[in-house]
PDB file of C-alpha atoms in Angstrom:
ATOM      1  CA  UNK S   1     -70.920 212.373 -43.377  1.00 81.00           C
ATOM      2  CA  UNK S   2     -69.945 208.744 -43.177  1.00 83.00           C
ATOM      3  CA  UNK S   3     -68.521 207.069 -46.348  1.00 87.00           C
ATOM      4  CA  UNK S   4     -72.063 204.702 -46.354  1.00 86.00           C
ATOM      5  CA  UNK S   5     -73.966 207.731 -45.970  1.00 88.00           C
ATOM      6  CA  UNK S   6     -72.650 209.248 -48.904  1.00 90.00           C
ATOM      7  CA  UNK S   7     -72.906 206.158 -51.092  1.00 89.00           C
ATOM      8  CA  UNK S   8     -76.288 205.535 -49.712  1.00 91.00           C
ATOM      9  CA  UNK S   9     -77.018 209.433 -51.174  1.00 93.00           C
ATOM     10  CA  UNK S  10     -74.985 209.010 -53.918  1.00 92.00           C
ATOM     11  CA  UNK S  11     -77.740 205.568 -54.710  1.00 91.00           C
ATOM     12  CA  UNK S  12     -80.668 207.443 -53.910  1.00 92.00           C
ATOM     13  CA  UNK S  13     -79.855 210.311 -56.409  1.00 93.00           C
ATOM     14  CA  UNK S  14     -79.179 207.539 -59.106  1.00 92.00           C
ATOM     15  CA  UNK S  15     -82.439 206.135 -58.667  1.00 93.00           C
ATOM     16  CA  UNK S  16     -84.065 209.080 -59.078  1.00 91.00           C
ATOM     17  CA  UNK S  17     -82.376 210.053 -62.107  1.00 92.00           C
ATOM     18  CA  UNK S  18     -83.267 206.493 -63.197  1.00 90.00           C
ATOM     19  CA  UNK S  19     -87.084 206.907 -62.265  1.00 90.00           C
ATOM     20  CA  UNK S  20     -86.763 210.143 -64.429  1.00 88.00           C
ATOM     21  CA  UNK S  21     -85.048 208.173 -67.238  1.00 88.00           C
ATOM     22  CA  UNK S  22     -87.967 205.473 -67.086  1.00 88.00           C
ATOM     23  CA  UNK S  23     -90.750 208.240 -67.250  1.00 87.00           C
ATOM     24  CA  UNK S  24     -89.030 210.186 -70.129  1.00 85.00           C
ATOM     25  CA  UNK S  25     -87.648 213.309 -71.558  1.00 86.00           C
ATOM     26  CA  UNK S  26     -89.848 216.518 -71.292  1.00 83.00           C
ATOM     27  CA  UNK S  27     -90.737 216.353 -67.865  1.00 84.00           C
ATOM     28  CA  UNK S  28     -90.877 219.188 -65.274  1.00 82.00           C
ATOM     29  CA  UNK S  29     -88.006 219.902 -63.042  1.00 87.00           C
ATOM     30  CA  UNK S  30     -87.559 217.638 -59.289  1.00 88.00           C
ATOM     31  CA  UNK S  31     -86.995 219.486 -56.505  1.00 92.00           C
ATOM     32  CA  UNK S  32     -85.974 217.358 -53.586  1.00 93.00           C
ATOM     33  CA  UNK S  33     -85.123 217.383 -50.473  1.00 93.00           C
ATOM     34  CA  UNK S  34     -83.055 214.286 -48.463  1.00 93.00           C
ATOM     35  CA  UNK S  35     -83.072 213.474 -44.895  1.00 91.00           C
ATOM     36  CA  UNK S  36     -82.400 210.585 -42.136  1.00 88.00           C
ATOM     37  CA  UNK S  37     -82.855 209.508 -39.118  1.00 85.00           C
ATOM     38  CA  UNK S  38     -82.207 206.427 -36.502  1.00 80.00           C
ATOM     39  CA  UNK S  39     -83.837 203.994 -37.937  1.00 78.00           C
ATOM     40  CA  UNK S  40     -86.349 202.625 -35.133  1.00 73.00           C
ATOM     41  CA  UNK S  41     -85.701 198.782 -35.443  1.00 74.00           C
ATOM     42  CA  UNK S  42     -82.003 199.002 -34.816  1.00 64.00           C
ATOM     43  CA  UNK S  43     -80.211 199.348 -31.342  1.00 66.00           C
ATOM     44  CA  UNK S  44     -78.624 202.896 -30.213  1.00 65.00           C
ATOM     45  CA  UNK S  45     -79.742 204.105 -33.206  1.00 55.00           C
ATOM     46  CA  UNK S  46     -76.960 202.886 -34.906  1.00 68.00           C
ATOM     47  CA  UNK S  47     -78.648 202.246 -38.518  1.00 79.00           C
ATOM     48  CA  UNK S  48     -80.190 205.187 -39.960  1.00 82.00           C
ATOM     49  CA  UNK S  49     -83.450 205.555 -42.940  1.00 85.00           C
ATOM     50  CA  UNK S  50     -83.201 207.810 -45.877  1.00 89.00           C
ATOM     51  CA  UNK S  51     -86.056 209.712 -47.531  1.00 89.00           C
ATOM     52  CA  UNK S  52     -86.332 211.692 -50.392  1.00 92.00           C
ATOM     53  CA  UNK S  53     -88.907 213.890 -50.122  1.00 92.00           C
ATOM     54  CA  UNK S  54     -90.259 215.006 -53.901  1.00 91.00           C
ATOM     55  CA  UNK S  55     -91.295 218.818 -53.830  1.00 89.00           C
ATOM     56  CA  UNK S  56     -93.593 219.906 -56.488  1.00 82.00           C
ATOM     57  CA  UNK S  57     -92.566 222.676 -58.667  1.00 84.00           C
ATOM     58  CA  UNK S  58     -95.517 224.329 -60.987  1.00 79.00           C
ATOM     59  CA  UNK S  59     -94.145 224.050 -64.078  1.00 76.00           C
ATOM     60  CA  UNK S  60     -96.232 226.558 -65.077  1.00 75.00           C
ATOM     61  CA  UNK S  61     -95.273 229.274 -62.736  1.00 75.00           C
ATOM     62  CA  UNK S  62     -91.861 228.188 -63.352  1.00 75.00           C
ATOM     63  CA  UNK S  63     -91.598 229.985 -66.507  1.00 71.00           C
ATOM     64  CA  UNK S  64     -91.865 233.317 -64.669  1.00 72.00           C
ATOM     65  CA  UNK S  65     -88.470 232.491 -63.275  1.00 73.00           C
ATOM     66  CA  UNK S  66     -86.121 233.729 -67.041  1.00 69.00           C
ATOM     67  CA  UNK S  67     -83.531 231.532 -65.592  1.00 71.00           C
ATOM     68  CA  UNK S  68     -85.776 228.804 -64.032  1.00 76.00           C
ATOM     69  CA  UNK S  69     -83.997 226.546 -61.220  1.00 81.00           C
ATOM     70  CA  UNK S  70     -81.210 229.261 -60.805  1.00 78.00           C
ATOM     71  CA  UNK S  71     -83.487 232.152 -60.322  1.00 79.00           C
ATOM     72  CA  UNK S  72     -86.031 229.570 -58.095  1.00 81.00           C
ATOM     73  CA  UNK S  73     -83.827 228.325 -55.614  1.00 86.00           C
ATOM     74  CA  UNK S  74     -82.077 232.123 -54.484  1.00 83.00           C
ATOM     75  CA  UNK S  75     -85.658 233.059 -53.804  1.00 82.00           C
ATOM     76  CA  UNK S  76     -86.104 229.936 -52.074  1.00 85.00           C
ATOM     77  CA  UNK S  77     -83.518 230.343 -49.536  1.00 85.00           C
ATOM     78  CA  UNK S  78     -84.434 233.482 -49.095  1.00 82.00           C
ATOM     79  CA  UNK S  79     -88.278 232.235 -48.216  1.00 81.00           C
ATOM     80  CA  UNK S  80     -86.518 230.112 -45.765  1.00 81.00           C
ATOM     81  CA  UNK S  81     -84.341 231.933 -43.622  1.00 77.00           C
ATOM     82  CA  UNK S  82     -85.671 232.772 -40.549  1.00 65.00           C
ATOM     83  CA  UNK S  83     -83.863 236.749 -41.168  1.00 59.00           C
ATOM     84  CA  UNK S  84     -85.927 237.045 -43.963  1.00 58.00           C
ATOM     85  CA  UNK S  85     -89.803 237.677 -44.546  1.00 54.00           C
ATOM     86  CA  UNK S  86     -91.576 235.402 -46.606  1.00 53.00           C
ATOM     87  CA  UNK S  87     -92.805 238.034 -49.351  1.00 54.00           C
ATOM     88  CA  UNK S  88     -92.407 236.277 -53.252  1.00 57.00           C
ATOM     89  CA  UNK S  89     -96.250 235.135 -54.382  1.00 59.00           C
ATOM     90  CA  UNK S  90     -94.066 233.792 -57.633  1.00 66.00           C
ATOM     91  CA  UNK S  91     -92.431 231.598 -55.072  1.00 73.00           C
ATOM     92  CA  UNK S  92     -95.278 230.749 -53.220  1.00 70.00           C
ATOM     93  CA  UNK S  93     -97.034 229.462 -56.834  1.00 75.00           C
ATOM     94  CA  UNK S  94     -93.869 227.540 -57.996  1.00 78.00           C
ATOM     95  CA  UNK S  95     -93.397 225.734 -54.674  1.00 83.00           C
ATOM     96  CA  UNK S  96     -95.084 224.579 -51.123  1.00 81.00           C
ATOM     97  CA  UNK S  97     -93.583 227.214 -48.624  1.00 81.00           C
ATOM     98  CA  UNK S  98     -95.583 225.475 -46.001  1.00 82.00           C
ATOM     99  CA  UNK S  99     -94.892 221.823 -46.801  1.00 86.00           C
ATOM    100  CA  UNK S 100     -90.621 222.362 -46.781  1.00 87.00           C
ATOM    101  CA  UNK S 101     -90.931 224.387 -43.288  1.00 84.00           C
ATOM    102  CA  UNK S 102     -93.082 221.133 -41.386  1.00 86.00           C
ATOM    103  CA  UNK S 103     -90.359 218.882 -43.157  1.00 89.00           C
ATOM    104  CA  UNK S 104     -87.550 221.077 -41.862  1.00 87.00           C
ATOM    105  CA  UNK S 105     -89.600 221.651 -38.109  1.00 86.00           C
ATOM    106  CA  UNK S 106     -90.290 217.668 -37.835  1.00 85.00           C
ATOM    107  CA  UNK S 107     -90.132 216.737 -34.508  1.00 85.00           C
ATOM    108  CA  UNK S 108     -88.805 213.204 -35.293  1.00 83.00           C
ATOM    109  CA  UNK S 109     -85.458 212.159 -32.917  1.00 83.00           C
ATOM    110  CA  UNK S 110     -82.833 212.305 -34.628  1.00 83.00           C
ATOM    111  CA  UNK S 111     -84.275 213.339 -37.814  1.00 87.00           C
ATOM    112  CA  UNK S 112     -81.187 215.340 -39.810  1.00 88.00           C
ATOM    113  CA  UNK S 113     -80.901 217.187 -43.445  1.00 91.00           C
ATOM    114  CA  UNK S 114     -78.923 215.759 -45.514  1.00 92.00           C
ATOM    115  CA  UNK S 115     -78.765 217.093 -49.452  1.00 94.00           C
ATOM    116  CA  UNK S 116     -81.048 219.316 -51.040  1.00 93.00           C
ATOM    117  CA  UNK S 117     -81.225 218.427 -54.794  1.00 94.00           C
ATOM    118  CA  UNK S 118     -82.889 218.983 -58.489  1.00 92.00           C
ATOM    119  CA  UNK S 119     -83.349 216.882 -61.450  1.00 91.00           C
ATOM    120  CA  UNK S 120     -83.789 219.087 -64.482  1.00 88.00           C
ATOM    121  CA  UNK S 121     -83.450 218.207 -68.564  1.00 86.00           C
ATOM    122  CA  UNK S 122     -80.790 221.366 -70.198  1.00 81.00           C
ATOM    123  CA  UNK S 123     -78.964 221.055 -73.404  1.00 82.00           C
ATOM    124  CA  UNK S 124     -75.484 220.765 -73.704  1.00 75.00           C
ATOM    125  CA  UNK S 125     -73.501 222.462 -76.271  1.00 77.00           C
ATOM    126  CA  UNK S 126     -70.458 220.515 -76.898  1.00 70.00           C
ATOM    127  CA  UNK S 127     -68.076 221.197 -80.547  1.00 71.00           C
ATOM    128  CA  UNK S 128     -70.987 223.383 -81.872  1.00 75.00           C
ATOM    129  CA  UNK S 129     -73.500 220.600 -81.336  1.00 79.00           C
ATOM    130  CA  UNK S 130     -76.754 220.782 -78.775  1.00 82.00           C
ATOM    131  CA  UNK S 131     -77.523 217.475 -76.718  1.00 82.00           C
ATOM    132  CA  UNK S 132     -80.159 216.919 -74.666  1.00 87.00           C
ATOM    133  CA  UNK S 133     -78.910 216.122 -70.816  1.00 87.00           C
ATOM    134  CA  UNK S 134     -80.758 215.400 -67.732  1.00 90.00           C
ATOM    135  CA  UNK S 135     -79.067 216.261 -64.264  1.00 89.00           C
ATOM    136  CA  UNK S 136     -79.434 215.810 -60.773  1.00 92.00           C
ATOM    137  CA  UNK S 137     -77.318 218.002 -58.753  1.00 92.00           C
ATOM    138  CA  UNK S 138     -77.393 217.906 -55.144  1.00 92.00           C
ATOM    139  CA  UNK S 139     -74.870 219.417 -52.223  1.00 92.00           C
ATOM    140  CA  UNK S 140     -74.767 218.118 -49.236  1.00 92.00           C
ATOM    141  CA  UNK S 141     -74.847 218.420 -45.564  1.00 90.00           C
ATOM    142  CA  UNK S 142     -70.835 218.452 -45.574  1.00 89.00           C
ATOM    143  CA  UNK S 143     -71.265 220.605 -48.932  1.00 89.00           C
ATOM    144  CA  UNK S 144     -70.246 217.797 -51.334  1.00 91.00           C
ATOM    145  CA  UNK S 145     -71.482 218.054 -54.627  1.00 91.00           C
ATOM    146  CA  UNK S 146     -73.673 215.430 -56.855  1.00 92.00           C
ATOM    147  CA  UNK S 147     -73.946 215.632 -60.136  1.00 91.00           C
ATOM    148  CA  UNK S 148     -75.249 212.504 -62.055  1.00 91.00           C
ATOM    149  CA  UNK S 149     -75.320 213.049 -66.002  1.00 89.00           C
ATOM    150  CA  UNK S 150     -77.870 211.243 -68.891  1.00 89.00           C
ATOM    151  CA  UNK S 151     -77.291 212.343 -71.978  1.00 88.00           C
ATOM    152  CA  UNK S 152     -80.434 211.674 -74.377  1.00 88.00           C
ATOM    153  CA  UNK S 153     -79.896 208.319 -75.516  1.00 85.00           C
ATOM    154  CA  UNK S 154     -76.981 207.305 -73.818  1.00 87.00           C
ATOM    155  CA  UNK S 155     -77.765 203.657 -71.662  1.00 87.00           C
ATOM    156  CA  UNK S 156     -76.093 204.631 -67.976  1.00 90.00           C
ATOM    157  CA  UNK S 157     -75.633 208.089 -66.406  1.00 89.00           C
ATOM    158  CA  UNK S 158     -72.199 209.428 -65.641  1.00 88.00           C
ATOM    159  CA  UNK S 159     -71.952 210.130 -61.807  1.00 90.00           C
ATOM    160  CA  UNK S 160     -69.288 212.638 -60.215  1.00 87.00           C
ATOM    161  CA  UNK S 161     -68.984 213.753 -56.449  1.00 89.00           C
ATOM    162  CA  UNK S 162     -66.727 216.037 -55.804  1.00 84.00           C
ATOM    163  CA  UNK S 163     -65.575 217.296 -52.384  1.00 73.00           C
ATOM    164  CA  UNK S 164     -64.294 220.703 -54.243  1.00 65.00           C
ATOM    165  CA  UNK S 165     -66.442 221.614 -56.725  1.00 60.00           C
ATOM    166  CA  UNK S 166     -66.248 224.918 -58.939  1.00 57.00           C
ATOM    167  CA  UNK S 167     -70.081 224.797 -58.692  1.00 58.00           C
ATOM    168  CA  UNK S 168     -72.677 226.218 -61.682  1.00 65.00           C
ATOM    169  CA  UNK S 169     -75.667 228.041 -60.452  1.00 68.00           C
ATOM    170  CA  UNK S 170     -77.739 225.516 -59.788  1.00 77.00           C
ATOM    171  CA  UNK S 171     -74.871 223.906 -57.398  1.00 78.00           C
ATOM    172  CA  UNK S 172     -74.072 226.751 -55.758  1.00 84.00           C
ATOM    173  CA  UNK S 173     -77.819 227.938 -54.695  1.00 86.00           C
ATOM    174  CA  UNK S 174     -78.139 224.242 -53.233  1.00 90.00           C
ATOM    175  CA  UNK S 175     -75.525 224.932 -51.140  1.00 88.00           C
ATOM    176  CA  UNK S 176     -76.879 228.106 -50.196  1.00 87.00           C
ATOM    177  CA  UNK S 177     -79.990 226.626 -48.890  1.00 88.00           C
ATOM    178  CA  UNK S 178     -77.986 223.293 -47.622  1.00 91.00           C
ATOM    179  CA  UNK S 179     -76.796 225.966 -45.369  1.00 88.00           C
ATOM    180  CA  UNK S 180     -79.715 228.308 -44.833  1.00 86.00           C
ATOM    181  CA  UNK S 181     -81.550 225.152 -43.767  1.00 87.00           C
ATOM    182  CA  UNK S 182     -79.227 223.285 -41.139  1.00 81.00           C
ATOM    183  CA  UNK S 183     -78.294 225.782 -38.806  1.00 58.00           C
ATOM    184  CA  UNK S 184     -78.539 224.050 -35.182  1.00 54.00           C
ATOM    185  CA  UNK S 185     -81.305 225.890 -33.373  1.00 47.00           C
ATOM    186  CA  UNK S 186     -83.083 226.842 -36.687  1.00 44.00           C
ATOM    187  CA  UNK S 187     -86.622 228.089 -36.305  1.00 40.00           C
ATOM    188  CA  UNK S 188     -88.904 227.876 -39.779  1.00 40.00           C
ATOM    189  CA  UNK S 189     -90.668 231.035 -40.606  1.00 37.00           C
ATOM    190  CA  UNK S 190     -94.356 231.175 -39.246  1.00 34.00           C
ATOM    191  CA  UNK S 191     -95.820 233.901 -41.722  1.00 32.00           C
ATOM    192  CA  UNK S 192     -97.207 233.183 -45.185  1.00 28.00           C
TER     193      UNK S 192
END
């Protein structure tokens, strides 16, 4: 990806950490997925539009997942690849199957994935001391990590992309799907 495109990502994920920020602590996990295309008012294509598409997560059916966002987004790979039957109803309650395979399938020109990511609140134990800490980690396309940091209180969010990343779990299954999703030729699953 182009340097733009990344700091164009990199400004996307920072306003959606700064949406969260606005909204306040205690909210349900974001999952969300990022994607472009030529942008139809510019020649040859040559400019491209970013969307982040928000995914709803019950936050409910979450809690069936003991390790929440790491546990979810295995399974959701899993869902996605075409190998793989579609076969998890906890899945299937926490997320819309059916709404991430006609954004993957969209016919739009051009159209291209480019970062799968989550916004989640977790505590951070630092010198025997809990803080509370809201993320949003994304991977993208190329496999570059995002991770954009708020601790509780604090007035600006730390960001760090990292072309080598020794990525937690909830970095590493975004890659996973980063790359169970953008496979040239992919075909979505049809059975639900």
């Amino acid at each position: 990806m182009s340097f733009n495109t990344v700091h164009t990502l990199t400004g996307c994920l920072l306003h959606i950490e700064a949406s969260a920020d606005l909204i306040g602590w205690g909210r349900p996990p974001l999952l969300l997925l990022v994607q472009d295309r030529p942008s139809p008012s510019a020649p040859n294509g040559l400019r491209r539009q970013m969307r982040a598409v928000h995914l709803p997560l019950n936050e409910t059916r979450m809690g069936r997942y003991r390790a929440g966002l790491a546990d979810l987004l295995p399974d959701l790979t899993t869902a996605l690849d075409i190998n793989q039957p579609v076969a998890r109803p906890t899945l299937a309650a926490c997320v819309d199957i059916g709404l991430i395979t006609d954004l993957l399938a969209d016919p739009t020109p051009g159209l291209r994935l480019l970062a799968w990511a989550v916004c989640y609140e977790d505590v951070l134990v630092e010198s025997d001391d809990l803080h509370e800490i809201r993320r949003v980690d994304a991977v993208d396309a190329d496999r570059r990590t995002y991770q954009i940091t708020r601790l509780r209180g604090e007035p600006h969010p730390v960001v760090r992309v990292d072309d080598h990343d020794d990525a937690p779990a909830t970095r590493s299954a975004l890659a996973r799907l980063v790359q169970t999703t953008s496979r040239p030729g992919r075909i979505t699953p049809t059975a639900f």
